[in-house]
Amino acid sequence: SFGQNYPEEADGTLDCISMALTCTFNRWGTLLAVGCNDGRIVIWDFLTRGIAKIISAHIHPVCSLCWSRDGHKLVSASTDNIVSQWDVLSGDCDQRFRFPSPILKVQYHPRDQNRVLVCPMKSAPVMLTLSDSKHVVLPVDDDSDLNVVASFDRRGEYIYTGNAKGKILVLKTDTQDLVASFRVTTGTSNTTAIKSIEFARKGSCFLINTADRIIRVYDGREILTCGRDGEPEPMQKLQDLVNRTPWKKCCFSGDGEYIVAGSARQHALYIWEKSIGNLVKILHGTRGELLLDVAWHPVRPIIASISSGVVSIWAQNQVENWSAFAPDFKELDENVEYEERESEFDIEDEDKSEPEQTGADAAEDEEVDVTSVDPIAAFCSSDEELEDSKALLYLPIAPEVEDPEENPYGPPPDAVQSSLTDEGIGSEKKRQSSSDGPQAPKKKPKTTNIELQGVPNDEVHPLLGVKGDGKSKKKQAGRPKGSKGKDKDSPFKPKLYKGDRGALPLEGAAKGKVQAELGQPLTAGGAISELL
């Protein structure tokens, strides 16, 4: 593509009916998974901008999502400390893990979807192995400082962890050995807390978002060269010097050439060019809204951002270019007098020279290969020749038939009479299994309890203690498990909410606390924010 490669204007919204909290694109940008406040995962077909699937995933809000490399699986975390893996095509849960403290982030290993990195609150990061449900607690720099964030690098060879004292550790993924480390310092050797670490899809760069409101961009190769207790210099330091904006979420563009950061104060997206470090664009959303998440499309200049429960799409302005349809078409600013050639409108051109058998005519005899498909370069990594043949790029959408007049898969009409009773039951079962609601008979997924030493089990997830978007402040704190005011009558609302709210499977000290809040939901706002 030519010209600048970043979005310039709003290009519509995606409304999930429920309140959207987090979103992530699959590796090709064909599907967008959105985690919602009522525990559902809504998968959008990004080409048609329509909902392709809804998975009734959790009871509590979904706070983190990640696609597997081949797009067949999704891993999700909810605010009730549960991590689940989902089969995208069937919508079934493969397995569950219950943690003692809230989950801030889940991430698949970029090349091995059997391993998942989990960042629990007030705990060292944990690497899960899905096949045998085992887990490994990653080593940390300082056992007294367990506010740790972590991320796999682009290929998953190393795990980068960062703590509240600005210390970054680089661990070998397979052995958890420390291979490099450094400290992020502000100008006067003061340390600053690491809020997040994000890697580019292309190249070896990564960024660190810190509490001092500066985004530092580093080259991963330099970090490894510097080794333990190295002092690498950031390639770029990006910040908003005018407003001193703190950043909620940062990420790279698909080609790694741009960096977008979402403000933690308002719905505003700042885009910088990585190579120069100059601010190229600020995209402003609705005033007064708070930003929750930002995701850049893997191969196109498109950004998805979430605020007030709605996904906003930002894209480039499409200019009509008629010469794209007719190469000899010229667009004129004003009328031009046309001079016609002598023989232009003659039936037979007398002045025409004899045609020569060259160029186009000669090329007509060549055989053109129309069957083999070239791999799309943007979908292949630099160490891959071919695309993944088993990849799940799109979801089939089956039309939902309320009352089918006849069963198209059943026996012929004369056989129906004899087996009417059996057939009625069979078609009912078939209809149930085709819908992806929770009522279909499914095998119960295996749940593994993850025991972590010395981790407090009464922590409240930051999402539940957030001040919210003005009008939903108190409701959000008092109802940690479900929908905000606007989707009270949502047709998609799980049946669970209609029963007794006190009978939720909550554990430990959190149980009494939440029940107390449910008794008086309007005064609970202060209680949870004090806990944070």
mmCIF file with all atom_site columns, N, CA and C in Angstrom, residues 237-288:
data_model
loop_
_atom_site.group_PDB
_atom_site.id
_atom_site.type_symbol
_atom_site.label_atom_id
_atom_site.label_alt_id
_atom_site.label_comp_id
_atom_site.label_asym_id
_atom_site.label_entity_id
_atom_site.label_seq_id
_atom_site.pdbx_PDB_ins_code
_atom_site.Cartn_x
_atom_site.Cartn_y
_atom_site.Cartn_z
_atom_site.occupancy
_atom_site.B_iso_or_equiv
_atom_site.pdbx_formal_charge
_atom_site.auth_seq_id
_atom_site.auth_comp_id
_atom_site.auth_asym_id
_atom_site.auth_atom_id
_atom_site.pdbx_PDB_model_num
ATOM 1   N N  . LYS A 1 237 ? 11.711  7.179  23.010 1.00 0.00 ? 237 LYS A N  1
ATOM 2   C CA . LYS A 1 237 ? 10.893  7.448  24.201 1.00 0.00 ? 237 LYS A CA 1
ATOM 3   C C  . LYS A 1 237 ? 9.709   8.263  23.717 1.00 0.00 ? 237 LYS A C  1
ATOM 4   N N  . LEU A 1 238 ? 8.522   7.732  23.883 1.00 0.00 ? 238 LEU A N  1
ATOM 5   C CA . LEU A 1 238 ? 7.321   8.399  23.384 1.00 0.00 ? 238 LEU A CA 1
ATOM 6   C C  . LEU A 1 238 ? 6.481   8.857  24.567 1.00 0.00 ? 238 LEU A C  1
ATOM 7   N N  . GLN A 1 239 ? 6.035   10.110 24.523 1.00 0.00 ? 239 GLN A N  1
ATOM 8   C CA . GLN A 1 239 ? 5.177   10.605 25.603 1.00 0.00 ? 239 GLN A CA 1
ATOM 9   C C  . GLN A 1 239 ? 4.394   11.814 25.115 1.00 0.00 ? 239 GLN A C  1
ATOM 10  N N  . ASP A 1 240 ? 3.380   12.161 25.880 1.00 0.00 ? 240 ASP A N  1
ATOM 11  C CA . ASP A 1 240 ? 2.599   13.370 25.603 1.00 0.00 ? 240 ASP A CA 1
ATOM 12  C C  . ASP A 1 240 ? 3.106   14.446 26.558 1.00 0.00 ? 240 ASP A C  1
ATOM 13  N N  . LEU A 1 241 ? 4.022   15.298 26.070 1.00 0.00 ? 241 LEU A N  1
ATOM 14  C CA . LEU A 1 241 ? 4.652   16.294 26.933 1.00 0.00 ? 241 LEU A CA 1
ATOM 15  C C  . LEU A 1 241 ? 3.681   17.382 27.365 1.00 0.00 ? 241 LEU A C  1
ATOM 16  N N  . VAL A 1 242 ? 2.651   17.620 26.547 1.00 0.00 ? 242 VAL A N  1
ATOM 17  C CA . VAL A 1 242 ? 1.724   18.721 26.845 1.00 0.00 ? 242 VAL A CA 1
ATOM 18  C C  . VAL A 1 242 ? 0.790   18.344 27.999 1.00 0.00 ? 242 VAL A C  1
ATOM 19  N N  . ASN A 1 243 ? 0.102   17.205 27.853 1.00 0.00 ? 243 ASN A N  1
ATOM 20  C CA . ASN A 1 243 ? -0.910  16.833 28.851 1.00 0.00 ? 243 ASN A CA 1
ATOM 21  C C  . ASN A 1 243 ? -0.414  15.813 29.875 1.00 0.00 ? 243 ASN A C  1
ATOM 22  N N  . ARG A 1 244 ? 0.808   15.306 29.700 1.00 0.00 ? 244 ARG A N  1
ATOM 23  C CA . ARG A 1 244 ? 1.341   14.260 30.582 1.00 0.00 ? 244 ARG A CA 1
ATOM 24  C C  . ARG A 1 244 ? 0.345   13.098 30.703 1.00 0.00 ? 244 ARG A C  1
ATOM 25  N N  . THR A 1 245 ? -0.104  12.613 29.559 1.00 0.00 ? 245 THR A N  1
ATOM 26  C CA . THR A 1 245 ? -1.130  11.570 29.542 1.00 0.00 ? 245 THR A CA 1
ATOM 27  C C  . THR A 1 245 ? -0.588  10.229 30.029 1.00 0.00 ? 245 THR A C  1
ATOM 28  N N  . PRO A 1 246 ? -1.282  9.574  30.974 1.00 0.00 ? 246 PRO A N  1
ATOM 29  C CA . PRO A 1 246 ? -0.927  8.185  31.296 1.00 0.00 ? 246 PRO A CA 1
ATOM 30  C C  . PRO A 1 246 ? -1.548  7.255  30.241 1.00 0.00 ? 246 PRO A C  1
ATOM 31  N N  . TRP A 1 247 ? -0.888  6.135  29.930 1.00 0.00 ? 247 TRP A N  1
ATOM 32  C CA . TRP A 1 247 ? -1.356  5.272  28.841 1.00 0.00 ? 247 TRP A CA 1
ATOM 33  C C  . TRP A 1 247 ? -2.038  4.024  29.383 1.00 0.00 ? 247 TRP A C  1
ATOM 34  N N  . LYS A 1 248 ? -3.217  3.765  28.853 1.00 0.00 ? 248 LYS A N  1
ATOM 35  C CA . LYS A 1 248 ? -3.993  2.593  29.266 1.00 0.00 ? 248 LYS A CA 1
ATOM 36  C C  . LYS A 1 248 ? -3.503  1.338  28.545 1.00 0.00 ? 248 LYS A C  1
ATOM 37  N N  . LYS A 1 249 ? -3.321  1.444  27.228 1.00 0.00 ? 249 LYS A N  1
ATOM 38  C CA . LYS A 1 249 ? -2.931  0.276  26.427 1.00 0.00 ? 249 LYS A CA 1
ATOM 39  C C  . LYS A 1 249 ? -2.125  0.760  25.228 1.00 0.00 ? 249 LYS A C  1
ATOM 40  N N  . CYS A 1 250 ? -1.012  0.075  24.946 1.00 0.00 ? 250 CYS A N  1
ATOM 41  C CA . CYS A 1 250 ? -0.175  0.430  23.796 1.00 0.00 ? 250 CYS A CA 1
ATOM 42  C C  . CYS A 1 250 ? 0.024   -0.807 22.930 1.00 0.00 ? 250 CYS A C  1
ATOM 43  N N  . CYS A 1 251 ? 0.177   -0.613 21.615 1.00 0.00 ? 251 CYS A N  1
ATOM 44  C CA . CYS A 1 251 ? 0.537   -1.755 20.770 1.00 0.00 ? 251 CYS A CA 1
ATOM 45  C C  . CYS A 1 251 ? 1.158   -1.260 19.468 1.00 0.00 ? 251 CYS A C  1
ATOM 46  N N  . PHE A 1 252 ? 1.806   -2.169 18.758 1.00 0.00 ? 252 PHE A N  1
ATOM 47  C CA . PHE A 1 252 ? 2.431   -1.861 17.469 1.00 0.00 ? 252 PHE A CA 1
ATOM 48  C C  . PHE A 1 252 ? 1.433   -2.059 16.344 1.00 0.00 ? 252 PHE A C  1
ATOM 49  N N  . SER A 1 253 ? 1.702   -1.408 15.209 1.00 0.00 ? 253 SER A N  1
ATOM 50  C CA . SER A 1 253 ? 0.928   -1.693 14.001 1.00 0.00 ? 253 SER A CA 1
ATOM 51  C C  . SER A 1 253 ? 1.327   -3.069 13.487 1.00 0.00 ? 253 SER A C  1
ATOM 52  N N  . GLY A 1 254 ? 0.571   -3.589 12.516 1.00 0.00 ? 254 GLY A N  1
ATOM 53  C CA . GLY A 1 254 ? 0.851   -4.929 11.998 1.00 0.00 ? 254 GLY A CA 1
ATOM 54  C C  . GLY A 1 254 ? 2.245   -5.057 11.415 1.00 0.00 ? 254 GLY A C  1
ATOM 55  N N  . ASP A 1 255 ? 2.731   -3.984 10.761 1.00 0.00 ? 255 ASP A N  1
ATOM 56  C CA . ASP A 1 255 ? 4.076   -4.041 10.161 1.00 0.00 ? 255 ASP A CA 1
ATOM 57  C C  . ASP A 1 255 ? 5.159   -3.578 11.129 1.00 0.00 ? 255 ASP A C  1
ATOM 58  N N  . GLY A 1 256 ? 4.762   -3.181 12.352 1.00 0.00 ? 256 GLY A N  1
ATOM 59  C CA . GLY A 1 256 ? 5.737   -2.776 13.363 1.00 0.00 ? 256 GLY A CA 1
ATOM 60  C C  . GLY A 1 256 ? 6.317   -1.389 13.150 1.00 0.00 ? 256 GLY A C  1
ATOM 61  N N  . GLU A 1 257 ? 5.773   -0.627 12.195 1.00 0.00 ? 257 GLU A N  1
ATOM 62  C CA . GLU A 1 257 ? 6.335   0.695  11.888 1.00 0.00 ? 257 GLU A CA 1
ATOM 63  C C  . GLU A 1 257 ? 5.704   1.818  12.704 1.00 0.00 ? 257 GLU A C  1
ATOM 64  N N  . TYR A 1 258 ? 4.518   1.564  13.252 1.00 0.00 ? 258 TYR A N  1
ATOM 65  C CA . TYR A 1 258 ? 3.821   2.590  14.035 1.00 0.00 ? 258 TYR A CA 1
ATOM 66  C C  . TYR A 1 258 ? 3.481   2.034  15.413 1.00 0.00 ? 258 TYR A C  1
ATOM 67  N N  . ILE A 1 259 ? 3.264   2.957  16.343 1.00 0.00 ? 259 ILE A N  1
ATOM 68  C CA . ILE A 1 259 ? 2.865   2.567  17.703 1.00 0.00 ? 259 ILE A CA 1
ATOM 69  C C  . ILE A 1 259 ? 1.630   3.381  18.057 1.00 0.00 ? 259 ILE A C  1
ATOM 70  N N  . VAL A 1 260 ? 0.602   2.708  18.568 1.00 0.00 ? 260 VAL A N  1
ATOM 71  C CA . VAL A 1 260 ? -0.593  3.425  19.025 1.00 0.00 ? 260 VAL A CA 1
ATOM 72  C C  . VAL A 1 260 ? -0.694  3.259  20.538 1.00 0.00 ? 260 VAL A C  1
ATOM 73  N N  . ALA A 1 261 ? -1.071  4.351  21.202 1.00 0.00 ? 261 ALA A N  1
ATOM 74  C CA . ALA A 1 261 ? -1.274  4.308  22.646 1.00 0.00 ? 261 ALA A CA 1
ATOM 75  C C  . ALA A 1 261 ? -2.616  4.949  22.961 1.00 0.00 ? 261 ALA A C  1
ATOM 76  N N  . GLY A 1 262 ? -3.397  4.257  23.795 1.00 0.00 ? 262 GLY A N  1
ATOM 77  C CA . GLY A 1 262 ? -4.695  4.785  24.201 1.00 0.00 ? 262 GLY A CA 1
ATOM 78  C C  . GLY A 1 262 ? -4.568  5.491  25.534 1.00 0.00 ? 262 GLY A C  1
ATOM 79  N N  . SER A 1 263 ? -5.137  6.684  25.625 1.00 0.00 ? 263 SER A N  1
ATOM 80  C CA . SER A 1 263 ? -5.056  7.470  26.859 1.00 0.00 ? 263 SER A CA 1
ATOM 81  C C  . SER A 1 263 ? -5.883  6.818  27.961 1.00 0.00 ? 263 SER A C  1
ATOM 82  N N  . ALA A 1 264 ? -5.378  6.901  29.197 1.00 0.00 ? 264 ALA A N  1
ATOM 83  C CA . ALA A 1 264 ? -6.129  6.365  30.341 1.00 0.00 ? 264 ALA A CA 1
ATOM 84  C C  . ALA A 1 264 ? -7.140  7.386  30.858 1.00 0.00 ? 264 ALA A C  1
ATOM 85  N N  . ARG A 1 265 ? -7.086  8.630  30.325 1.00 0.00 ? 265 ARG A N  1
ATOM 86  C CA . ARG A 1 265 ? -7.977  9.690  30.835 1.00 0.00 ? 265 ARG A CA 1
ATOM 87  C C  . ARG A 1 265 ? -9.211  9.885  29.965 1.00 0.00 ? 265 ARG A C  1
ATOM 88  N N  . GLN A 1 266 ? -9.078  9.639  28.670 1.00 0.00 ? 266 GLN A N  1
ATOM 89  C CA . GLN A 1 266 ? -10.180 9.925  27.743 1.00 0.00 ? 266 GLN A CA 1
ATOM 90  C C  . GLN A 1 266 ? -10.080 8.974  26.562 1.00 0.00 ? 266 GLN A C  1
ATOM 91  N N  . HIS A 1 267 ? -11.084 9.042  25.670 1.00 0.00 ? 267 HIS A N  1
ATOM 92  C CA . HIS A 1 267 ? -11.054 8.187  24.478 1.00 0.00 ? 267 HIS A CA 1
ATOM 93  C C  . HIS A 1 267 ? -10.229 8.905  23.406 1.00 0.00 ? 267 HIS A C  1
ATOM 94  N N  . ALA A 1 268 ? -8.909  8.777  23.512 1.00 0.00 ? 268 ALA A N  1
ATOM 95  C CA . ALA A 1 268 ? -8.005  9.393  22.532 1.00 0.00 ? 268 ALA A CA 1
ATOM 96  C C  . ALA A 1 268 ? -6.886  8.409  22.218 1.00 0.00 ? 268 ALA A C  1
ATOM 97  N N  . LEU A 1 269 ? -6.576  8.277  20.921 1.00 0.00 ? 269 LEU A N  1
ATOM 98  C CA . LEU A 1 269 ? -5.512  7.371  20.476 1.00 0.00 ? 269 LEU A CA 1
ATOM 99  C C  . LEU A 1 269 ? -4.393  8.191  19.854 1.00 0.00 ? 269 LEU A C  1
ATOM 100 N N  . TYR A 1 270 ? -3.185  7.997  20.351 1.00 0.00 ? 270 TYR A N  1
ATOM 101 C CA . TYR A 1 270 ? -2.013  8.710  19.834 1.00 0.00 ? 270 TYR A CA 1
ATOM 102 C C  . TYR A 1 270 ? -1.208  7.734  18.978 1.00 0.00 ? 270 TYR A C  1
ATOM 103 N N  . ILE A 1 271 ? -0.839  8.147  17.765 1.00 0.00 ? 271 ILE A N  1
ATOM 104 C CA . ILE A 1 271 ? -0.076  7.268  16.870 1.00 0.00 ? 271 ILE A CA 1
ATOM 105 C C  . ILE A 1 271 ? 1.273   7.915  16.555 1.00 0.00 ? 271 ILE A C  1
ATOM 106 N N  . TRP A 1 272 ? 2.367   7.160  16.825 1.00 0.00 ? 272 TRP A N  1
ATOM 107 C CA . TRP A 1 272 ? 3.716   7.637  16.512 1.00 0.00 ? 272 TRP A CA 1
ATOM 108 C C  . TRP A 1 272 ? 4.337   6.765  15.430 1.00 0.00 ? 272 TRP A C  1
ATOM 109 N N  . GLU A 1 273 ? 5.277   7.363  14.692 1.00 0.00 ? 273 GLU A N  1
ATOM 110 C CA . GLU A 1 273 ? 6.097   6.582  13.772 1.00 0.00 ? 273 GLU A CA 1
ATOM 111 C C  . GLU A 1 273 ? 7.283   6.061  14.578 1.00 0.00 ? 273 GLU A C  1
ATOM 112 N N  . LYS A 1 274 ? 7.499   4.754  14.526 1.00 0.00 ? 274 LYS A N  1
ATOM 113 C CA . LYS A 1 274 ? 8.526   4.157  15.396 1.00 0.00 ? 274 LYS A CA 1
ATOM 114 C C  . LYS A 1 274 ? 9.939   4.621  15.023 1.00 0.00 ? 274 LYS A C  1
ATOM 115 N N  . SER A 1 275 ? 10.225  4.674  13.712 1.00 0.00 ? 275 SER A N  1
ATOM 116 C CA . SER A 1 275 ? 11.607  4.945  13.289 1.00 0.00 ? 275 SER A CA 1
ATOM 117 C C  . SER A 1 275 ? 12.063  6.347  13.687 1.00 0.00 ? 275 SER A C  1
ATOM 118 N N  . ILE A 1 276 ? 11.148  7.328  13.617 1.00 0.00 ? 276 ILE A N  1
ATOM 119 C CA . ILE A 1 276 ? 11.526  8.716  13.901 1.00 0.00 ? 276 ILE A CA 1
ATOM 120 C C  . ILE A 1 276 ? 11.090  9.145  15.305 1.00 0.00 ? 276 ILE A C  1
ATOM 121 N N  . GLY A 1 277 ? 9.997   8.554  15.777 1.00 0.00 ? 277 GLY A N  1
ATOM 122 C CA . GLY A 1 277 ? 9.505   8.919  17.103 1.00 0.00 ? 277 GLY A CA 1
ATOM 123 C C  . GLY A 1 277 ? 8.598   10.139 17.081 1.00 0.00 ? 277 GLY A C  1
ATOM 124 N N  . ASN A 1 278 ? 8.115   10.520 15.874 1.00 0.00 ? 278 ASN A N  1
ATOM 125 C CA . ASN A 1 278 ? 7.248   11.708 15.788 1.00 0.00 ? 278 ASN A CA 1
ATOM 126 C C  . ASN A 1 278 ? 5.777   11.296 15.892 1.00 0.00 ? 278 ASN A C  1
ATOM 127 N N  . LEU A 1 279 ? 4.996   12.152 16.538 1.00 0.00 ? 279 LEU A N  1
ATOM 128 C CA . LEU A 1 279 ? 3.548   11.928 16.655 1.00 0.00 ? 279 LEU A CA 1
ATOM 129 C C  . LEU A 1 279 ? 2.906   12.264 15.317 1.00 0.00 ? 279 LEU A C  1
ATOM 130 N N  . VAL A 1 280 ? 2.238   11.290 14.688 1.00 0.00 ? 280 VAL A N  1
ATOM 131 C CA . VAL A 1 280 ? 1.666   11.551 13.366 1.00 0.00 ? 280 VAL A CA 1
ATOM 132 C C  . VAL A 1 280 ? 0.166   11.805 13.408 1.00 0.00 ? 280 VAL A C  1
ATOM 133 N N  . LYS A 1 281 ? -0.522  11.318 14.449 1.00 0.00 ? 281 LYS A N  1
ATOM 134 C CA . LYS A 1 281 ? -1.976  11.476 14.460 1.00 0.00 ? 281 LYS A CA 1
ATOM 135 C C  . LYS A 1 281 ? -2.524  11.311 15.867 1.00 0.00 ? 281 LYS A C  1
ATOM 136 N N  . ILE A 1 282 ? -3.549  12.092 16.191 1.00 0.00 ? 282 ILE A N  1
ATOM 137 C CA . ILE A 1 282 ? -4.323  11.852 17.417 1.00 0.00 ? 282 ILE A CA 1
ATOM 138 C C  . ILE A 1 282 ? -5.772  11.632 16.983 1.00 0.00 ? 282 ILE A C  1
ATOM 139 N N  . LEU A 1 283 ? -6.320  10.492 17.341 1.00 0.00 ? 283 LEU A N  1
ATOM 140 C CA . LEU A 1 283 ? -7.715  10.187 17.003 1.00 0.00 ? 283 LEU A CA 1
ATOM 141 C C  . LEU A 1 283 ? -8.561  10.400 18.263 1.00 0.00 ? 283 LEU A C  1
ATOM 142 N N  . HIS A 1 284 ? -9.579  11.251 18.145 1.00 0.00 ? 284 HIS A N  1
ATOM 143 C CA . HIS A 1 284 ? -10.411 11.566 19.312 1.00 0.00 ? 284 HIS A CA 1
ATOM 144 C C  . HIS A 1 284 ? -11.758 10.866 19.209 1.00 0.00 ? 284 HIS A C  1
ATOM 145 N N  . GLY A 1 285 ? -12.109 10.114 20.269 1.00 0.00 ? 285 GLY A N  1
ATOM 146 C CA . GLY A 1 285 ? -13.427 9.496  20.348 1.00 0.00 ? 285 GLY A CA 1
ATOM 147 C C  . GLY A 1 285 ? -14.395 10.434 21.067 1.00 0.00 ? 285 GLY A C  1
ATOM 148 N N  . THR A 1 286 ? -15.503 9.894  21.515 1.00 0.00 ? 286 THR A N  1
ATOM 149 C CA . THR A 1 286 ? -16.520 10.696 22.196 1.00 0.00 ? 286 THR A CA 1
ATOM 150 C C  . THR A 1 286 ? -15.965 11.270 23.493 1.00 0.00 ? 286 THR A C  1
ATOM 151 N N  . ARG A 1 287 ? -16.242 12.540 23.738 1.00 0.00 ? 287 ARG A N  1
ATOM 152 C CA . ARG A 1 287 ? -15.746 13.195 24.955 1.00 0.00 ? 287 ARG A CA 1
ATOM 153 C C  . ARG A 1 287 ? -16.361 12.559 26.193 1.00 0.00 ? 287 ARG A C  1
ATOM 154 N N  . GLY A 1 288 ? -15.555 12.453 27.238 1.00 0.00 ? 288 GLY A N  1
ATOM 155 C CA . GLY A 1 288 ? -16.065 11.959 28.514 1.00 0.00 ? 288 GLY A CA 1
ATOM 156 C C  . GLY A 1 288 ? -16.061 10.448 28.650 1.00 0.00 ? 288 GLY A C  1
#
